[in-house]
PDB file of C-alpha atoms in Angstrom:
ATOM      1  CA  ARG P 857      55.199  72.512  -3.194  1.00 78.00           C
ATOM      2  CA  LYS P 858      52.373  70.895  -1.206  1.00 86.00           C
ATOM      3  CA  GLU P 859      51.257  67.369  -2.099  1.00 90.00           C
ATOM      4  CA  VAL P 860      47.651  68.522  -2.507  1.00 95.00           C
ATOM      5  CA  GLU P 861      46.918  72.062  -3.639  1.00 96.00           C
ATOM      6  CA  GLN P 862      43.647  73.923  -3.723  1.00 95.00           C
ATOM      7  CA  ASP P 863      42.675  77.488  -4.545  1.00 88.00           C
ATOM      8  CA  PRO P 864      41.872  78.857  -1.077  1.00 85.00           C
ATOM      9  CA  GLY P 865      39.270  81.290  -2.368  1.00 86.00           C
ATOM     10  CA  PRO P 866      37.168  82.628  -0.870  1.00 92.00           C
ATOM     11  CA  PHE P 867      34.511  82.081  -3.477  1.00 94.00           C
ATOM     12  CA  ASN P 868      31.561  84.402  -2.906  1.00 96.00           C
ATOM     13  CA  VAL P 869      28.602  83.497  -5.091  1.00 97.00           C
ATOM     14  CA  PRO P 870      24.884  84.309  -5.171  1.00 97.00           C
ATOM     15  CA  GLU P 871      22.264  81.673  -4.498  1.00 97.00           C
ATOM     16  CA  GLY P 872      21.570  79.605  -7.582  1.00 97.00           C
ATOM     17  CA  ALA P 873      25.031  80.058  -9.052  1.00 97.00           C
ATOM     18  CA  THR P 874      27.232  77.256 -10.317  1.00 97.00           C
ATOM     19  CA  VAL P 875      30.698  77.114  -8.804  1.00 97.00           C
ATOM     20  CA  ALA P 876      33.668  74.849  -9.485  1.00 96.00           C
ATOM     21  CA  PHE P 877      36.633  74.003  -7.291  1.00 95.00           C
ATOM     22  CA  ASN P 878      39.886  72.510  -8.466  1.00 94.00           C
ATOM     23  CA  CYS P 879      42.514  70.442  -6.737  1.00 96.00           C
ATOM     24  CA  THR P 880      45.868  69.147  -7.971  1.00 96.00           C
ATOM     25  CA  TYR P 881      47.999  66.427  -6.418  1.00 95.00           C
ATOM     26  CA  SER P 882      51.649  65.626  -6.927  1.00 93.00           C
ATOM     27  CA  ASN P 883      51.931  61.922  -6.051  1.00 88.00           C
ATOM     28  CA  SER P 884      51.211  59.847  -9.137  1.00 86.00           C
ATOM     29  CA  ALA P 885      50.821  56.764  -6.930  1.00 84.00           C
ATOM     30  CA  SER P 886      47.714  58.243  -5.305  1.00 85.00           C
ATOM     31  CA  GLN P 887      44.848  55.777  -5.336  1.00 83.00           C
ATOM     32  CA  SER P 888      41.723  57.236  -3.824  1.00 88.00           C
ATOM     33  CA  PHE P 889      40.223  60.681  -3.914  1.00 92.00           C
ATOM     34  CA  PHE P 890      37.554  62.398  -1.886  1.00 94.00           C
ATOM     35  CA  TRP P 891      35.875  65.713  -1.239  1.00 96.00           C
ATOM     36  CA  TYR P 892      35.110  66.536   2.382  1.00 96.00           C
ATOM     37  CA  ARG P 893      33.111  69.458   3.672  1.00 97.00           C
ATOM     38  CA  GLN P 894      34.055  71.313   6.843  1.00 97.00           C
ATOM     39  CA  ASP P 895      31.797  73.859   8.506  1.00 96.00           C
ATOM     40  CA  CYS P 896      33.327  76.557  10.679  1.00 92.00           C
ATOM     41  CA  ARG P 897      34.784  75.075  13.888  1.00 88.00           C
ATOM     42  CA  LYS P 898      33.381  71.647  13.064  1.00 93.00           C
ATOM     43  CA  GLU P 899      34.942  68.374  11.978  1.00 94.00           C
ATOM     44  CA  PRO P 900      35.305  67.395   8.302  1.00 96.00           C
ATOM     45  CA  LYS P 901      32.556  65.226   6.842  1.00 94.00           C
ATOM     46  CA  LEU P 902      32.664  63.196   3.655  1.00 93.00           C
ATOM     47  CA  LEU P 903      30.873  64.876   0.778  1.00 95.00           C
ATOM     48  CA  MET P 904      31.674  62.369  -1.937  1.00 93.00           C
ATOM     49  CA  SER P 905      34.282  60.007  -3.300  1.00 91.00           C
ATOM     50  CA  VAL P 906      35.792  60.778  -6.686  1.00 91.00           C
ATOM     51  CA  TYR P 907      36.059  58.172  -9.413  1.00 83.00           C
ATOM     52  CA  SER P 908      37.816  58.194 -12.770  1.00 83.00           C
ATOM     53  CA  SER P 909      34.480  57.899 -14.522  1.00 84.00           C
ATOM     54  CA  GLY P 910      33.170  60.928 -12.656  1.00 85.00           C
ATOM     55  CA  ASN P 911      30.276  60.795 -10.268  1.00 90.00           C
ATOM     56  CA  GLU P 912      27.274  62.882  -9.436  1.00 93.00           C
ATOM     57  CA  ASP P 913      25.230  63.232  -6.287  1.00 93.00           C
ATOM     58  CA  GLY P 914      22.335  65.606  -6.719  1.00 96.00           C
ATOM     59  CA  ARG P 915      23.736  69.088  -7.309  1.00 97.00           C
ATOM     60  CA  PHE P 916      27.328  67.926  -6.819  1.00 97.00           C
ATOM     61  CA  THR P 917      29.562  66.475  -9.523  1.00 97.00           C
ATOM     62  CA  ALA P 918      33.116  65.262  -8.984  1.00 96.00           C
ATOM     63  CA  GLN P 919      35.657  64.519 -11.684  1.00 95.00           C
ATOM     64  CA  LEU P 920      39.105  62.951 -11.650  1.00 94.00           C
ATOM     65  CA  ASN P 921      41.770  63.320 -14.316  1.00 93.00           C
ATOM     66  CA  ARG P 922      44.603  60.946 -13.449  1.00 92.00           C
ATOM     67  CA  ALA P 923      46.768  62.003 -16.385  1.00 92.00           C
ATOM     68  CA  SER P 924      46.729  65.632 -15.250  1.00 93.00           C
ATOM     69  CA  GLN P 925      46.570  64.697 -11.536  1.00 94.00           C
ATOM     70  CA  TYR P 926      43.585  66.961 -11.121  1.00 93.00           C
ATOM     71  CA  ILE P 927      40.281  66.686  -9.249  1.00 95.00           C
ATOM     72  CA  SER P 928      37.289  68.951  -9.514  1.00 96.00           C
ATOM     73  CA  LEU P 929      34.029  69.573  -7.686  1.00 97.00           C
ATOM     74  CA  LEU P 930      31.097  71.303  -9.348  1.00 97.00           C
ATOM     75  CA  ILE P 931      28.170  72.626  -7.335  1.00 97.00           C
ATOM     76  CA  ARG P 932      25.073  73.607  -9.263  1.00 98.00           C
ATOM     77  CA  ASP P 933      22.205  75.760  -8.017  1.00 98.00           C
ATOM     78  CA  SER P 934      24.119  76.851  -4.914  1.00 98.00           C
ATOM     79  CA  LYS P 935      22.214  77.049  -1.631  1.00 97.00           C
ATOM     80  CA  LEU P 936      22.979  79.168   1.404  1.00 97.00           C
ATOM     81  CA  SER P 937      23.639  75.916   3.256  1.00 97.00           C
ATOM     82  CA  ASP P 938      26.484  75.080   0.866  1.00 98.00           C
ATOM     83  CA  SER P 939      28.602  77.758   2.575  1.00 97.00           C
ATOM     84  CA  ALA P 940      31.563  75.864   4.032  1.00 97.00           C
ATOM     85  CA  THR P 941      35.173  74.917   3.361  1.00 96.00           C
ATOM     86  CA  TYR P 942      35.655  72.119   0.855  1.00 97.00           C
ATOM     87  CA  LEU P 943      38.665  69.890   1.399  1.00 97.00           C
ATOM     88  CA  CYS P 944      40.252  67.794  -1.310  1.00 96.00           C
ATOM     89  CA  VAL P 945      41.687  64.515   0.034  1.00 94.00           C
ATOM     90  CA  VAL P 946      44.097  62.165  -1.685  1.00 92.00           C
ATOM     91  CA  THR P 947      45.009  58.763  -0.288  1.00 88.00           C
ATOM     92  CA  THR P 948      48.132  56.825  -1.168  1.00 81.00           C
ATOM     93  CA  LYS P 949      48.430  53.193  -0.298  1.00 71.00           C
ATOM     94  CA  GLY P 950      51.499  52.603   1.844  1.00 63.00           C
ATOM     95  CA  THR P 951      53.164  49.374   2.857  1.00 55.00           C
ATOM     96  CA  ASN P 952      50.711  48.783   5.629  1.00 53.00           C
ATOM     97  CA  ALA P 953      48.234  51.562   5.456  1.00 58.00           C
ATOM     98  CA  GLY P 954      46.686  54.299   3.429  1.00 67.00           C
ATOM     99  CA  LYS P 955      47.911  57.789   4.164  1.00 77.00           C
ATOM    100  CA  SER P 956      45.418  60.573   3.545  1.00 87.00           C
ATOM    101  CA  THR P 957      46.668  64.002   2.564  1.00 92.00           C
ATOM    102  CA  PHE P 958      44.272  66.914   2.826  1.00 95.00           C
ATOM    103  CA  GLY P 959      44.406  70.120   0.878  1.00 96.00           C
ATOM    104  CA  ASP P 960      44.048  73.361   2.817  1.00 95.00           C
ATOM    105  CA  GLY P 961      40.509  73.791   1.569  1.00 96.00           C
ATOM    106  CA  THR P 962      38.510  76.194  -0.556  1.00 96.00           C
ATOM    107  CA  THR P 963      36.079  78.454   1.247  1.00 95.00           C
ATOM    108  CA  LEU P 964      32.675  79.012  -0.299  1.00 96.00           C
ATOM    109  CA  THR P 965      30.189  81.643   0.803  1.00 96.00           C
ATOM    110  CA  VAL P 966      26.776  81.612  -0.847  1.00 97.00           C
ATOM    111  CA  LYS P 967      24.902  84.871  -0.436  1.00 96.00           C
ATOM    112  CA  PRO P 968      21.179  85.605  -0.793  1.00 95.00           C
TER     113      PRO P 968
ATOM    114  CA  ASP K 672      25.271  58.940  19.645  1.00 55.00           C
ATOM    115  CA  THR K 673      27.391  56.236  17.993  1.00 77.00           C
ATOM    116  CA  GLY K 674      29.854  58.547  16.219  1.00 93.00           C
ATOM    117  CA  VAL K 675      33.503  59.179  17.030  1.00 96.00           C
ATOM    118  CA  SER K 676      33.920  60.928  20.364  1.00 97.00           C
ATOM    119  CA  GLN K 677      36.871  62.860  21.712  1.00 98.00           C
ATOM    120  CA  ASP K 678      37.687  64.066  25.186  1.00 97.00           C
ATOM    121  CA  PRO K 679      38.301  66.743  26.264  1.00 97.00           C
ATOM    122  CA  ARG K 680      36.794  69.087  23.711  1.00 97.00           C
ATOM    123  CA  HIS K 681      38.988  71.959  24.874  1.00 97.00           C
ATOM    124  CA  LYS K 682      42.265  72.080  26.765  1.00 98.00           C
ATOM    125  CA  ILE K 683      44.259  75.076  27.944  1.00 98.00           C
ATOM    126  CA  THR K 684      47.674  74.349  29.361  1.00 98.00           C
ATOM    127  CA  LYS K 685      50.905  76.092  30.174  1.00 97.00           C
ATOM    128  CA  ARG K 686      54.023  75.578  28.127  1.00 97.00           C
ATOM    129  CA  GLY K 687      56.010  72.621  29.388  1.00 97.00           C
ATOM    130  CA  GLN K 688      53.054  70.666  30.729  1.00 98.00           C
ATOM    131  CA  ASN K 689      51.994  67.255  29.459  1.00 98.00           C
ATOM    132  CA  VAL K 690      48.532  66.704  27.982  1.00 98.00           C
ATOM    133  CA  THR K 691      46.638  63.570  26.981  1.00 98.00           C
ATOM    134  CA  PHE K 692      43.674  63.330  24.656  1.00 98.00           C
ATOM    135  CA  ARG K 693      41.305  60.413  24.219  1.00 98.00           C
ATOM    136  CA  CYS K 694      39.456  59.193  21.154  1.00 98.00           C
ATOM    137  CA  ASP K 695      36.676  56.613  21.095  1.00 97.00           C
ATOM    138  CA  PRO K 696      36.074  55.420  17.527  1.00 96.00           C
ATOM    139  CA  ILE K 697      32.860  54.019  16.118  1.00 94.00           C
ATOM    140  CA  SER K 698      32.587  50.625  17.777  1.00 91.00           C
ATOM    141  CA  GLU K 699      33.143  48.280  14.852  1.00 86.00           C
ATOM    142  CA  HIS K 700      35.838  50.396  13.198  1.00 91.00           C
ATOM    143  CA  ASN K 701      39.263  48.758  13.136  1.00 90.00           C
ATOM    144  CA  ARG K 702      41.215  51.768  11.845  1.00 91.00           C
ATOM    145  CA  LEU K 703      41.911  54.920  13.805  1.00 94.00           C
ATOM    146  CA  TYR K 704      43.691  58.080  12.681  1.00 94.00           C
ATOM    147  CA  TRP K 705      45.004  61.191  14.412  1.00 96.00           C
ATOM    148  CA  TYR K 706      45.315  64.533  12.624  1.00 96.00           C
ATOM    149  CA  ARG K 707      46.289  68.048  13.628  1.00 96.00           C
ATOM    150  CA  GLN K 708      44.629  71.097  12.120  1.00 97.00           C
ATOM    151  CA  THR K 709      45.566  74.761  12.475  1.00 95.00           C
ATOM    152  CA  LEU K 710      43.571  77.751  11.314  1.00 92.00           C
ATOM    153  CA  GLY K 711      43.421  78.049   7.542  1.00 90.00           C
ATOM    154  CA  GLN K 712      45.049  74.684   6.964  1.00 94.00           C
ATOM    155  CA  GLY K 713      43.693  71.260   6.186  1.00 95.00           C
ATOM    156  CA  PRO K 714      44.103  68.396   8.655  1.00 96.00           C
ATOM    157  CA  GLU K 715      47.678  67.066   8.775  1.00 94.00           C
ATOM    158  CA  PHE K 716      48.139  63.325   9.231  1.00 92.00           C
ATOM    159  CA  LEU K 717      49.908  62.369  12.460  1.00 93.00           C
ATOM    160  CA  THR K 718      49.498  58.642  12.915  1.00 93.00           C
ATOM    161  CA  TYR K 719      47.346  55.633  12.113  1.00 90.00           C
ATOM    162  CA  PHE K 720      46.337  52.392  13.866  1.00 92.00           C
ATOM    163  CA  GLN K 721      44.894  49.220  12.517  1.00 89.00           C
ATOM    164  CA  ASN K 722      43.442  47.506  15.557  1.00 90.00           C
ATOM    165  CA  GLU K 723      46.160  47.926  18.218  1.00 91.00           C
ATOM    166  CA  ALA K 724      49.069  48.185  15.776  1.00 90.00           C
ATOM    167  CA  GLN K 725      50.462  51.626  14.988  1.00 90.00           C
ATOM    168  CA  LEU K 726      51.224  51.233  11.282  1.00 86.00           C
ATOM    169  CA  GLU K 727      52.315  54.676  10.234  1.00 84.00           C
ATOM    170  CA  LYS K 728      53.659  57.838  11.839  1.00 86.00           C
ATOM    171  CA  SER K 729      54.201  61.214  10.245  1.00 87.00           C
ATOM    172  CA  ARG K 730      57.506  63.009  10.503  1.00 83.00           C
ATOM    173  CA  LEU K 731      55.402  65.717  12.156  1.00 77.00           C
ATOM    174  CA  LEU K 732      55.117  63.430  15.160  1.00 80.00           C
ATOM    175  CA  SER K 733      58.161  64.448  17.149  1.00 83.00           C
ATOM    176  CA  ASP K 734      59.546  62.546  20.130  1.00 90.00           C
ATOM    177  CA  ARG K 735      57.266  64.587  22.366  1.00 95.00           C
ATOM    178  CA  PHE K 736      54.198  62.987  20.797  1.00 95.00           C
ATOM    179  CA  SER K 737      53.076  59.441  21.488  1.00 95.00           C
ATOM    180  CA  ALA K 738      49.904  57.607  20.621  1.00 96.00           C
ATOM    181  CA  GLU K 739      48.537  54.306  21.822  1.00 95.00           C
ATOM    182  CA  ARG K 740      45.603  52.062  21.135  1.00 95.00           C
ATOM    183  CA  PRO K 741      46.215  49.307  23.664  1.00 90.00           C
ATOM    184  CA  LYS K 742      43.173  47.122  23.102  1.00 87.00           C
ATOM    185  CA  GLY K 743      42.300  48.123  19.601  1.00 85.00           C
ATOM    186  CA  SER K 744      39.395  50.238  20.775  1.00 91.00           C
ATOM    187  CA  PHE K 745      39.964  53.735  22.190  1.00 96.00           C
ATOM    188  CA  SER K 746      43.198  55.628  21.566  1.00 97.00           C
ATOM    189  CA  THR K 747      45.185  58.228  23.459  1.00 97.00           C
ATOM    190  CA  LEU K 748      47.479  60.925  22.118  1.00 97.00           C
ATOM    191  CA  GLU K 749      49.956  62.379  24.597  1.00 97.00           C
ATOM    192  CA  ILE K 750      52.030  65.497  24.084  1.00 97.00           C
ATOM    193  CA  GLN K 751      54.899  65.941  26.501  1.00 97.00           C
ATOM    194  CA  ARG K 752      56.529  69.278  27.334  1.00 97.00           C
ATOM    195  CA  THR K 753      53.996  71.223  25.301  1.00 97.00           C
ATOM    196  CA  GLU K 754      55.130  74.183  23.214  1.00 96.00           C
ATOM    197  CA  GLN K 755      53.097  77.115  21.941  1.00 96.00           C
ATOM    198  CA  GLY K 756      53.406  75.704  18.433  1.00 95.00           C
ATOM    199  CA  ASP K 757      51.395  72.669  19.548  1.00 96.00           C
ATOM    200  CA  SER K 758      48.285  74.835  19.784  1.00 97.00           C
ATOM    201  CA  ALA K 759      45.869  73.359  17.262  1.00 97.00           C
ATOM    202  CA  MET K 760      42.768  71.241  16.832  1.00 97.00           C
ATOM    203  CA  TYR K 761      43.553  67.546  17.240  1.00 98.00           C
ATOM    204  CA  LEU K 762      41.159  65.421  15.218  1.00 97.00           C
ATOM    205  CA  CYS K 763      40.550  61.703  15.469  1.00 97.00           C
ATOM    206  CA  ALA K 764      38.919  59.669  12.723  1.00 95.00           C
ATOM    207  CA  SER K 765      37.968  56.039  12.297  1.00 93.00           C
ATOM    208  CA  SER K 766      37.121  53.736   9.422  1.00 90.00           C
ATOM    209  CA  VAL K 767      36.397  50.085   8.734  1.00 84.00           C
ATOM    210  CA  GLY K 768      37.138  47.727   5.905  1.00 71.00           C
ATOM    211  CA  ARG K 769      39.817  45.796   4.126  1.00 64.00           C
ATOM    212  CA  ASP K 770      41.438  48.601   2.142  1.00 64.00           C
ATOM    213  CA  SER K 771      42.266  51.694   4.144  1.00 58.00           C
ATOM    214  CA  SER K 772      43.044  53.754   1.080  1.00 60.00           C
ATOM    215  CA  SER K 773      39.460  53.686  -0.154  1.00 65.00           C
ATOM    216  CA  GLU K 774      37.553  53.894   3.105  1.00 78.00           C
ATOM    217  CA  THR K 775      35.481  56.788   4.360  1.00 85.00           C
ATOM    218  CA  GLN K 776      36.949  58.304   7.492  1.00 90.00           C
ATOM    219  CA  TYR K 777      34.511  59.515  10.119  1.00 93.00           C
ATOM    220  CA  PHE K 778      35.844  62.346  12.213  1.00 95.00           C
ATOM    221  CA  GLY K 779      35.263  63.190  15.831  1.00 96.00           C
ATOM    222  CA  PRO K 780      34.551  66.765  16.984  1.00 96.00           C
ATOM    223  CA  GLY K 781      38.201  67.349  17.854  1.00 97.00           C
ATOM    224  CA  THR K 782      40.111  68.545  20.905  1.00 98.00           C
ATOM    225  CA  ARG K 783      41.127  72.176  20.707  1.00 97.00           C
ATOM    226  CA  LEU K 784      44.464  72.733  22.483  1.00 98.00           C
ATOM    227  CA  LEU K 785      45.790  76.120  23.527  1.00 98.00           C
ATOM    228  CA  VAL K 786      49.289  76.289  24.977  1.00 98.00           C
ATOM    229  CA  LEU K 787      49.993  79.505  26.857  1.00 96.00           C
TER     230      LEU K 787
END
């Protein structure tokens, strides 16, 4: 079993739709959680950090459930420009450093 | 452009050859990471530096792989005796702060390696 698991999709949705992605992690010692976005053949870029209290940034809402070891990302009013792969990232604090583990990503295609 | 830069952007080599990649992090960033990414997979952690010290290495990093960050600025990743399975995108990222586990990592554009 992978340390960080995501539904690979693809998710194909019409513009304006609401879509939710889920991510589960296996290491209960994980400390920090992020969603990154990766466009085709480009590098990953931070979308948002994920906090236990949940956080929102415009159309994007991220939630963390530590008890269930589960992270979610909700995108409301999808735009064509939201088409990308969304990577769930979990960081565990090691002896000297934080190790980041990426999920394999969920692909979203927003269609007109 | 003051982002993370990587050189070269593409590399084609024959099996058995050695290759070296360079990463220049954002100038004030003290942490530097190397990842490998293959098609359909997320980036896999390879190694991590805080300043010039290499603090963590993945088990993925076989004896053929070595990374350095001699002056705590740029870093190099060398792959010796390349194999076809080494074909991948090699990503570098950097961050700054006191707690690496909560920092945003900024990625470079990657070096795409193809081993023939």
